[in-house]
Coordinates of C-alpha atoms in Angstrom, one line a residue:
M1 CA -3.9 -8.6 8.4
N2 CA -4.6 -9.2 12.2
S3 CA -8.0 -10.3 12.6
Q4 CA -8.0 -10.5 16.4
K5 CA -11.3 -9.3 17.5
T6 CA -10.7 -8.8 21.4
A7 CA -7.5 -7.4 23.0
F8 CA -6.7 -6.3 26.5
V9 CA -4.6 -3.5 27.9
T10 CA -3.3 -3.7 31.4
L11 CA -2.2 -0.6 33.6
L12 CA -0.1 -0.9 36.6
F13 CA -0.4 2.3 39.0
T14 CA 1.6 3.5 42.1
S15 CA 1.1 6.5 44.0
D16 CA 2.3 8.4 46.9
I17 CA 5.4 6.1 47.4
H18 CA 7.2 9.0 49.6
G19 CA 10.6 7.6 49.2
H20 CA 10.0 3.8 50.4
V21 CA 12.2 1.8 48.2
Y22 CA 13.2 -0.9 51.1
P23 CA 10.5 -2.4 53.0
T24 CA 11.1 -0.6 55.9
D25 CA 9.7 2.5 57.8
Y26 CA 12.8 3.3 59.5
R27 CA 11.5 3.8 62.8
G28 CA 12.7 0.5 64.3
P29 CA 13.9 -3.1 63.1
G30 CA 11.8 -5.5 61.1
E31 CA 10.4 -5.8 57.4
R32 CA 7.4 -3.8 56.7
N33 CA 4.7 -4.7 54.0
L34 CA 5.5 -1.8 51.7
G35 CA 8.0 -0.3 49.4
L36 CA 9.0 -0.4 45.8
A37 CA 11.3 -3.6 46.3
K38 CA 8.2 -5.6 47.2
L39 CA 6.0 -3.6 44.7
S40 CA 8.7 -4.9 42.2
T41 CA 8.1 -8.6 42.8
L42 CA 4.3 -7.9 41.9
I43 CA 5.5 -6.0 38.9
R44 CA 7.6 -9.0 37.5
K45 CA 4.5 -11.3 38.2
E46 CA 2.1 -9.3 36.3
R47 CA 4.6 -8.6 33.0
L48 CA 4.8 -12.3 32.9
S49 CA 1.4 -12.2 31.6
D50 CA 1.5 -9.1 30.1
P51 CA 4.8 -7.7 28.7
S52 CA 3.4 -4.9 27.2
L53 CA 1.7 -3.5 30.3
L54 CA 1.6 0.3 30.7
L55 CA 3.4 1.3 34.3
L56 CA 2.6 4.6 35.8
D57 CA 3.3 6.5 39.0
N58 CA 1.2 9.2 40.3
G59 CA 3.6 11.6 42.2
D60 CA 4.7 12.3 46.0
L61 CA 7.8 9.9 44.9
I62 CA 11.0 11.8 46.2
Q63 CA 10.2 12.7 49.7
G64 CA 9.2 11.0 52.8
T65 CA 11.7 8.9 53.9
P66 CA 15.0 9.3 55.6
F67 CA 16.5 7.6 52.6
M68 CA 15.2 10.5 50.2
Y69 CA 16.1 13.1 53.1
H70 CA 19.5 11.9 53.2
Y71 CA 20.3 12.3 49.6
A72 CA 18.9 15.2 49.2
K73 CA 20.4 17.2 52.4
Y74 CA 23.7 15.5 52.4
G75 CA 25.0 15.7 48.8
G76 CA 23.5 12.6 47.2
K77 CA 25.8 12.1 43.9
G78 CA 24.7 10.2 40.7
T79 CA 21.2 9.4 39.6
H80 CA 18.7 10.3 42.0
P81 CA 17.6 7.1 43.6
A82 CA 13.8 7.8 42.7
A83 CA 14.5 8.1 39.0
R84 CA 17.2 5.0 39.5
A85 CA 14.3 3.0 41.1
L86 CA 11.5 3.8 38.2
N87 CA 14.0 3.3 35.6
H88 CA 14.9 -0.1 36.7
L89 CA 11.3 -1.1 36.8
R90 CA 10.8 0.2 33.5
Y91 CA 8.1 3.0 34.3
D92 CA 6.5 4.6 31.3
A93 CA 5.7 7.8 32.8
A94 CA 5.3 9.7 36.3
V95 CA 3.3 12.6 37.2
V96 CA 4.5 15.4 39.2
G97 CA 3.1 15.4 43.0
N98 CA 2.7 18.3 45.5
H99 CA 5.8 16.8 47.7
E100 CA 8.1 16.6 44.4
F101 CA 8.7 20.4 45.5
D102 CA 9.7 19.8 48.9
Y103 CA 13.5 20.1 48.2
G104 CA 13.3 22.6 45.6
L105 CA 13.1 22.8 42.0
D106 CA 16.8 22.1 41.2
L107 CA 16.7 18.7 42.6
L108 CA 13.1 17.9 41.2
R109 CA 14.5 19.0 37.7
R110 CA 17.8 17.1 38.2
T111 CA 15.3 14.2 38.9
V112 CA 13.3 14.6 36.1
R113 CA 16.6 14.7 33.5
D114 CA 17.8 11.4 35.3
S115 CA 14.6 9.7 34.5
A116 CA 14.2 7.5 31.4
F117 CA 10.5 8.2 31.2
P118 CA 8.4 11.7 31.0
W119 CA 7.1 13.5 33.9
L120 CA 3.7 14.5 33.1
S121 CA 1.5 17.8 34.4
A122 CA -0.6 19.4 32.2
N123 CA -1.6 22.2 34.5
I124 CA 1.6 23.1 35.9
V125 CA 3.0 25.5 33.6
N126 CA 5.7 28.2 32.8
G127 CA 4.7 31.8 34.5
E128 CA 6.3 33.2 31.2
D129 CA 4.9 31.4 28.2
G130 CA 2.1 29.1 29.7
K131 CA 3.6 25.6 28.4
P132 CA 3.7 22.8 30.5
A133 CA 6.9 23.2 32.8
F134 CA 8.0 19.8 32.8
G135 CA 7.9 19.0 29.0
K136 CA 4.9 16.6 28.4
P137 CA 1.4 17.1 29.3
Y138 CA 0.5 13.6 28.1
L139 CA 1.8 10.5 26.8
I140 CA 0.4 8.3 23.7
R141 CA 1.3 4.6 23.8
E142 CA 0.2 2.4 21.0
T143 CA 0.4 -1.5 21.4
D144 CA 1.1 -4.0 19.0
E145 CA -2.4 -4.6 18.0
G146 CA -3.0 -0.6 17.1
I147 CA -4.8 0.2 20.1
R148 CA -3.9 3.9 21.2
I149 CA -3.9 5.0 25.1
A150 CA -3.6 8.3 25.9
V151 CA -2.4 9.4 29.8
L152 CA -2.9 12.8 30.9
G153 CA -0.9 14.0 33.9
L154 CA -2.5 16.5 36.5
T155 CA -1.3 17.6 39.7
T156 CA -3.4 19.5 42.5
H157 CA -3.4 23.1 41.6
Y158 CA -3.5 23.9 45.7
I159 CA 0.4 23.7 45.9
P160 CA 1.1 27.3 46.1
N161 CA -1.1 27.2 49.5
W162 CA 1.7 25.1 51.2
E163 CA 4.9 25.3 49.2
H164 CA 7.6 27.9 50.0
P165 CA 7.5 30.4 47.2
D166 CA 11.3 29.8 46.6
N167 CA 10.7 26.2 45.3
I168 CA 7.7 26.8 42.6
R169 CA 9.5 30.4 41.6
G170 CA 8.7 30.8 37.8
L171 CA 5.7 28.1 37.7
A172 CA 1.9 28.7 37.6
F173 CA -0.4 26.2 38.8
E174 CA -3.9 26.0 36.6
D175 CA -7.1 24.8 37.9
A176 CA -6.7 20.8 37.5
L177 CA -10.2 20.5 36.6
E178 CA -10.5 23.3 33.8
S179 CA -7.0 22.0 32.5
A180 CA -8.5 18.5 32.2
R181 CA -11.3 19.8 30.5
R182 CA -9.2 21.6 27.9
W183 CA -6.5 18.8 27.3
I184 CA -9.0 15.9 27.1
A185 CA -10.7 17.9 24.2
H186 CA -7.3 18.2 22.6
I187 CA -6.2 14.9 22.9
R188 CA -9.5 13.4 21.7
E189 CA -9.4 15.5 18.7
A190 CA -5.9 15.6 17.7
E191 CA -4.6 11.9 18.8
R192 CA -7.8 9.7 18.2
P193 CA -7.1 7.5 21.3
D194 CA -9.0 4.5 21.9
A195 CA -9.0 5.3 25.6
V196 CA -8.0 8.5 27.7
V197 CA -6.6 7.6 31.2
V198 CA -6.1 10.6 33.7
C199 CA -3.3 10.6 36.2
Y200 CA -4.3 12.8 38.7
H201 CA -2.2 13.6 42.0
G202 CA -5.1 14.7 43.9
G203 CA -8.3 12.8 45.2
F204 CA -11.8 13.0 46.0
E205 CA -13.4 15.9 47.5
R206 CA -17.2 14.3 48.0
D207 CA -18.4 10.5 49.4
L208 CA -18.3 8.4 46.2
A209 CA -21.9 7.1 47.6
T210 CA -23.7 10.4 48.5
G211 CA -22.0 13.1 46.7
E212 CA -21.9 15.0 50.0
P213 CA -18.9 17.1 50.6
A214 CA -15.9 15.1 52.6
E215 CA -14.1 17.6 53.2
P216 CA -14.1 21.8 52.8
L217 CA -14.2 22.4 48.9
T218 CA -11.1 24.2 48.3
G219 CA -10.1 22.6 44.9
E220 CA -7.4 20.7 46.8
N221 CA -9.3 17.6 45.5
Q222 CA -11.2 17.5 42.4
G223 CA -11.6 13.9 41.4
Y224 CA -15.4 13.6 42.1
A225 CA -15.9 16.5 39.9
M226 CA -14.0 15.3 37.2
C227 CA -15.8 11.9 37.0
L228 CA -19.0 14.0 36.8
Q229 CA -18.1 16.8 34.7
L230 CA -15.5 15.6 32.2
E231 CA -16.6 14.5 28.9
G232 CA -14.2 11.8 27.2
I233 CA -12.5 10.1 30.6
D234 CA -12.5 6.5 30.8
V235 CA -10.1 6.2 33.8
L236 CA -9.2 8.3 36.5
L237 CA -6.4 7.2 38.4
T238 CA -6.1 9.4 41.8
G239 CA -3.7 9.6 44.6
H240 CA -2.8 12.4 47.6
Q241 CA -5.0 11.4 49.8
H242 CA -3.5 7.9 50.8
R243 CA -6.7 5.8 50.1
L244 CA -7.2 2.6 49.2
L245 CA -10.0 2.7 46.4
A246 CA -11.0 0.7 43.1
G247 CA -14.5 0.9 41.5
E248 CA -16.6 3.3 39.3
L249 CA -17.8 6.5 39.4
N250 CA -20.4 7.7 36.8
G251 CA -19.2 5.3 34.1
V252 CA -15.3 6.1 35.1
T253 CA -12.9 3.4 36.3
I254 CA -11.3 4.7 39.4
A255 CA -8.3 3.6 41.4
Q256 CA -6.2 5.0 44.4
P257 CA -3.6 2.6 45.8
G258 CA -2.8 4.0 49.2
S259 CA 0.6 5.1 50.0
A260 CA 4.2 4.1 50.7
G261 CA 3.9 0.8 48.3
Q262 CA 1.5 -0.9 50.1
A263 CA -0.4 -1.7 47.3
I264 CA -0.6 -1.2 43.3
A265 CA -3.6 -0.6 41.4
K266 CA -4.3 -2.8 38.5
V267 CA -6.8 -1.5 35.7
R268 CA -8.0 -4.0 32.7
L269 CA -9.1 -2.3 29.7
E270 CA -10.9 -4.8 26.9
F271 CA -11.2 -3.7 23.5
G272 CA -13.2 -4.8 20.7
R273 CA -12.3 -4.6 16.9
N274 CA -14.8 -2.7 14.8
A275 CA -16.6 -3.7 12.0
G276 CA -14.7 -1.3 9.7
A277 CA -11.3 -0.3 11.6
G278 CA -9.9 0.5 14.6
W279 CA -10.9 -0.7 18.2
S280 CA -13.8 0.2 21.0
L281 CA -13.5 0.1 24.4
R282 CA -15.7 -2.5 25.5
G283 CA -15.1 -3.1 29.3
K284 CA -13.0 -2.0 32.4
S285 CA -12.0 -3.1 35.6
A286 CA -10.0 -2.0 38.5
E287 CA -8.6 -3.9 41.4
L288 CA -5.7 -3.5 44.1
L289 CA -2.8 -5.8 44.6
A290 CA -1.7 -5.5 48.1
V291 CA 1.6 -6.1 49.5
D292 CA 1.3 -8.6 52.2
G293 CA 3.7 -10.9 54.2
T294 CA 3.5 -13.3 51.0
V295 CA 5.2 -10.9 48.9
E296 CA 8.9 -11.1 48.9
A297 CA 11.3 -8.0 48.2
D298 CA 13.1 -8.1 44.9
P299 CA 16.5 -9.1 45.4
E300 CA 17.7 -7.1 42.7
M301 CA 16.2 -3.7 43.9
L302 CA 17.6 -4.5 47.5
A303 CA 21.2 -4.9 45.9
L304 CA 20.8 -2.1 43.7
F305 CA 20.2 0.5 46.7
A306 CA 22.3 -1.5 49.2
D307 CA 25.0 1.1 49.6
D308 CA 22.4 4.1 49.9
E309 CA 20.4 2.1 52.3
R310 CA 23.6 1.3 54.5
N311 CA 24.6 5.2 54.6
T312 CA 20.9 6.2 55.7
Q313 CA 20.9 3.5 58.4
Q314 CA 24.5 4.6 59.7
W315 CA 23.4 8.4 59.6
L316 CA 20.2 7.7 61.4
D317 CA 21.9 5.6 64.0
Q318 CA 24.0 8.5 65.0
P319 CA 24.1 9.5 68.8
I320 CA 23.4 13.0 68.8
G321 CA 22.6 13.9 72.9
A322 CA 20.3 12.6 75.4
A323 CA 17.4 13.5 77.1
E324 CA 17.1 14.0 81.0
G325 CA 13.7 13.4 82.4
D326 CA 10.8 11.6 80.2
M327 CA 9.9 12.9 76.6
S328 CA 8.6 9.9 75.3
I329 CA 4.9 9.6 73.9
P330 CA 3.5 6.2 74.5
D331 CA 0.1 7.1 73.7
S332 CA -0.4 10.0 71.1
F333 CA -3.9 10.6 72.1
K334 CA -3.2 11.2 75.4
A335 CA -0.5 13.5 74.4
R336 CA -2.8 15.8 72.4
L337 CA -5.0 16.2 75.7
A338 CA -2.9 18.1 77.7
D339 CA 0.5 19.9 77.5
H340 CA 3.4 17.3 76.9
A341 CA 7.0 17.6 77.4
F342 CA 7.8 16.6 74.0
T343 CA 5.7 19.1 72.0
E344 CA 7.0 21.8 74.5
F345 CA 10.2 21.1 73.5
V346 CA 9.5 21.3 69.7
N347 CA 7.7 24.6 70.2
R348 CA 10.5 26.0 72.7
V349 CA 13.2 25.0 69.8
Q350 CA 10.8 26.9 67.2
M351 CA 10.4 30.1 69.5
E352 CA 14.5 30.0 70.2
A353 CA 15.3 29.7 66.7
T354 CA 13.0 32.7 65.6
G355 CA 12.6 34.9 68.8
A356 CA 9.0 34.5 68.6
D357 CA 7.0 34.5 72.0
I358 CA 4.2 32.3 70.8
S359 CA 4.6 28.7 69.1
C360 CA 2.4 26.1 67.6
T361 CA 3.3 22.6 66.5
A362 CA 1.6 19.0 66.2
I363 CA 2.1 15.5 66.8
F364 CA 2.2 14.5 63.2
T365 CA 1.5 11.0 63.0
D366 CA 0.1 8.3 65.9
E367 CA 3.4 6.5 65.2
A368 CA 5.5 9.5 67.0
R369 CA 7.2 8.2 70.1
G370 CA 8.9 11.4 71.4
F371 CA 12.6 10.8 72.8
G372 CA 13.9 8.2 75.0
E373 CA 17.2 8.8 77.1
R374 CA 19.6 8.3 74.0
I375 CA 18.6 10.4 71.2
T376 CA 19.7 9.8 67.6
M377 CA 18.7 11.3 63.9
R378 CA 16.3 8.4 63.7
D379 CA 14.5 9.7 66.7
I380 CA 14.3 13.2 64.9
V381 CA 13.1 12.2 61.8
S382 CA 10.6 9.5 63.2
N383 CA 9.1 12.3 65.0
Y384 CA 9.4 15.2 62.6
I385 CA 8.8 13.5 59.2
Y386 CA 8.0 16.5 57.1
P387 CA 10.7 18.8 55.3
N388 CA 9.1 22.1 56.9
T389 CA 10.9 25.4 57.5
L390 CA 9.7 27.8 59.9
K391 CA 7.7 31.2 59.7
V392 CA 7.0 33.9 62.2
L393 CA 3.6 35.4 61.3
R394 CA 2.0 38.7 62.8
L395 CA -1.6 37.6 64.1
T396 CA -4.2 39.2 66.1
G397 CA -5.6 37.6 69.2
R398 CA -8.7 36.9 67.1
D399 CA -7.0 35.0 64.8
I400 CA -5.1 32.9 67.5
K401 CA -8.7 32.3 69.2
A402 CA -9.9 31.2 65.6
A403 CA -6.8 28.5 65.1
L404 CA -7.6 27.1 68.4
E405 CA -11.3 26.8 67.8
K406 CA -10.2 25.1 64.6
S407 CA -8.2 22.7 66.2
A408 CA -10.6 21.7 68.7
C409 CA -12.8 20.4 65.7
Y410 CA -10.1 17.5 66.0
F411 CA -12.1 16.1 69.0
M412 CA -15.8 14.9 69.7
L413 CA -17.9 13.4 72.2
Q414 CA -19.6 10.0 71.7
G415 CA -21.9 7.9 73.1
E416 CA -24.2 8.2 76.5
G417 CA -20.9 8.4 78.7
R418 CA -19.9 11.5 76.6
H419 CA -16.2 9.7 75.6
I420 CA -13.8 11.7 74.0
R421 CA -13.0 10.6 70.5
I422 CA -11.1 12.0 67.4
C423 CA -13.7 13.4 64.8
P424 CA -14.0 11.2 61.7
A425 CA -13.1 14.0 59.3
Y426 CA -9.4 13.7 60.9
L427 CA -9.3 10.1 60.3
A428 CA -10.5 9.7 56.5
P429 CA -10.1 9.9 53.8
K430 CA -6.8 9.8 55.3
P431 CA -5.3 10.6 58.9
Q432 CA -4.8 14.3 59.5
H433 CA -3.2 14.4 63.0
Y434 CA -0.7 17.0 61.6
N435 CA -3.8 19.2 61.4
Y436 CA -4.3 19.6 65.5
D437 CA -1.7 22.1 66.9
M438 CA -0.5 22.5 70.5
W439 CA 0.7 26.0 71.5
E440 CA 3.3 27.3 73.6
G441 CA 3.6 31.0 75.2
I442 CA -0.5 31.3 75.9
E443 CA -2.6 29.7 78.6
Y444 CA -5.7 28.2 77.1
E445 CA -8.3 25.8 77.6
L446 CA -10.5 23.7 75.0
D447 CA -14.2 22.6 76.4
I448 CA -14.9 19.6 73.9
S449 CA -18.7 19.5 75.5
K450 CA -19.7 22.9 74.1
P451 CA -20.5 23.4 70.1
E452 CA -17.7 23.9 67.5
G453 CA -16.7 27.5 67.6
E454 CA -17.5 28.2 71.2
R455 CA -14.9 25.8 72.6
V456 CA -12.1 28.1 73.7
V457 CA -13.1 28.7 77.5
K458 CA -9.8 30.2 78.3
L459 CA -7.3 32.1 76.6
L460 CA -4.6 34.4 78.2
R461 CA -1.0 35.4 77.7
G462 CA 0.7 35.9 80.9
G463 CA -2.4 35.6 82.9
V464 CA -4.0 38.2 81.1
P465 CA -6.6 37.8 78.4
L466 CA -5.5 38.0 74.8
E467 CA -6.8 41.3 73.1
P468 CA -8.7 40.5 70.0
D469 CA -6.9 43.5 67.8
Q470 CA -3.5 43.3 69.4
P471 CA -0.8 41.9 67.1
Y472 CA 1.4 39.1 68.4
E473 CA 4.4 37.1 66.9
V474 CA 3.7 33.4 66.3
V475 CA 6.1 30.7 65.0
M476 CA 4.7 27.6 63.1
N477 CA 5.6 25.3 60.3
S478 CA 5.7 26.5 56.8
Y479 CA 2.7 24.3 55.7
R480 CA 0.8 25.8 58.5
A481 CA 1.5 29.6 58.0
G482 CA 0.4 29.2 54.5
G483 CA -3.2 27.9 55.8
G484 CA -2.5 24.7 55.2
G485 CA -5.2 22.2 56.9
N486 CA -7.6 24.8 56.1
F487 CA -6.3 27.2 58.7
D488 CA -7.6 30.2 56.6
M489 CA -7.1 32.7 59.3
F490 CA -3.2 32.5 58.7
R491 CA -3.6 33.0 55.0
G492 CA -2.2 36.3 53.5
K493 CA -1.1 37.4 57.2
P494 CA 2.5 39.6 57.6
V495 CA 5.4 37.0 57.5
V496 CA 7.8 38.8 60.0
R497 CA 10.6 36.3 59.8
E498 CA 11.2 33.3 58.0
I499 CA 14.0 30.4 59.0
P500 CA 14.6 28.7 55.5
T501 CA 16.6 25.6 57.5
D502 CA 14.6 22.4 57.5
M503 CA 13.1 21.9 61.2
T504 CA 14.9 18.2 61.5
E505 CA 18.3 20.4 61.3
I506 CA 17.0 22.9 63.4
M507 CA 16.3 20.0 66.1
A508 CA 19.2 18.5 65.5
D509 CA 21.4 21.2 65.8
Y510 CA 20.0 22.5 68.8
I511 CA 20.3 19.1 70.7
L512 CA 23.9 18.8 69.2
A513 CA 24.7 22.2 70.8
R514 CA 23.5 21.2 74.1
K515 CA 24.4 17.2 74.5
T516 CA 21.5 17.1 77.0
I517 CA 18.1 18.4 76.9
R518 CA 15.9 18.2 79.9
A519 CA 12.1 17.5 79.8
T520 CA 10.0 20.5 80.9
C521 CA 6.6 20.8 80.7
D522 CA 4.6 24.1 82.5
H523 CA 1.0 22.6 81.7
N524 CA 0.0 25.9 79.9
W525 CA -3.3 24.2 78.3
K526 CA -5.4 21.0 78.3
V527 CA -8.6 19.8 76.7
V528 CA -11.8 19.4 79.0
Y529 CA -15.0 17.7 78.4

């Protein structure tokens, strides 16, 4: 009989890898401190001290880099790269994230079939029978010492508010908090685990220190409520928000390892043997292991994907056209303060593709640099990083004004000099530059010196004020058209037209057809303060 009195279980946990295998961001040369190839080095090191550790991924794995886009859109053959990578690293389980649906159910299900581990999501169920759509809702892992660890997978149920209906057809998304409550009770009773770990592709809706709402309480993120309301949960591993977190909330050990493979979370569970039989959880800790300049990429991982990476890089460097005039974005903040040639270009492409007279778009990240004189596919996917399609909504003038007021909340004035700044809500818990839209087809001004809700001081079309009740056709990306970013004024509005083609393809085809595009800027809008 094993008389050992103390035992430890190690959990390693990744989340929001977003397709980063190689240590690159694909925007330019040079190695970055990110990606699964570098995480592999940390995982190997941890396995030396604990060969039986539990390795988990928390979703948003198969989308987010040109590497994954190229595979999905250009007929990638063989085992999906995401499954190949996690198989090689011997992952024990993965959770379905919201971006797993971006390329459609067929590709997601093929990825699941290619995986040598289960994909968990207890609250994504089949619409017909209510059973978990991806097979297993949870995983039970028993150590050599007889310690039983339960891992429950959950996904933010807010997905139908963003995703194209075709990509989630036949699925139902149960409330993650209530699903967790039901499944944890079942697991505790039926499986008798020594510890329950919840892997939730969602984040924290409230400030962890004060409990104050950190965002509109839509149900997109329920991590705070899970820690306070659920009985029988020992560890909550989170994601979706791209935050770097490790600690404890209401006795629940929590962790979130950022995004793109910049870190991996390590949770250590200590168990003591009971006087009679079995084990009791005696201690818990969480930390983040960061990928920095001292971490070398694993040569085996690099070799495993060398052909895929080479093909991707060659595709990215294909010249597709040229720009005449300045379409570069040297300062993304300034480009959001007044009409800019690059955003005008994107809006005009959207208008031409759909026939709509009004359009809105965003500069998605601060890393977007617009176009130089020579345009390649790398330029397209570096600026337009999401696989959005286009929708034309029928909106009233009142809806448009409300959307502009929502976007105006992106800015604030600070200090005695009343300097204009980005509102902190758009910077934490993660940057949300993609939730500030810039419009074409209307003339408007936003005055940030005025209170929120009163900042639209000019709103015209063709020099004439927009009528509050008059209908207008407006094109936007599919995420925004579903109300993404808390643009509630768009939810449920009539969809006039829909273009199912990925916007990056639309932009590339537009440039290929013209060979040379010309920078234009009609200065139809500006921010004042």
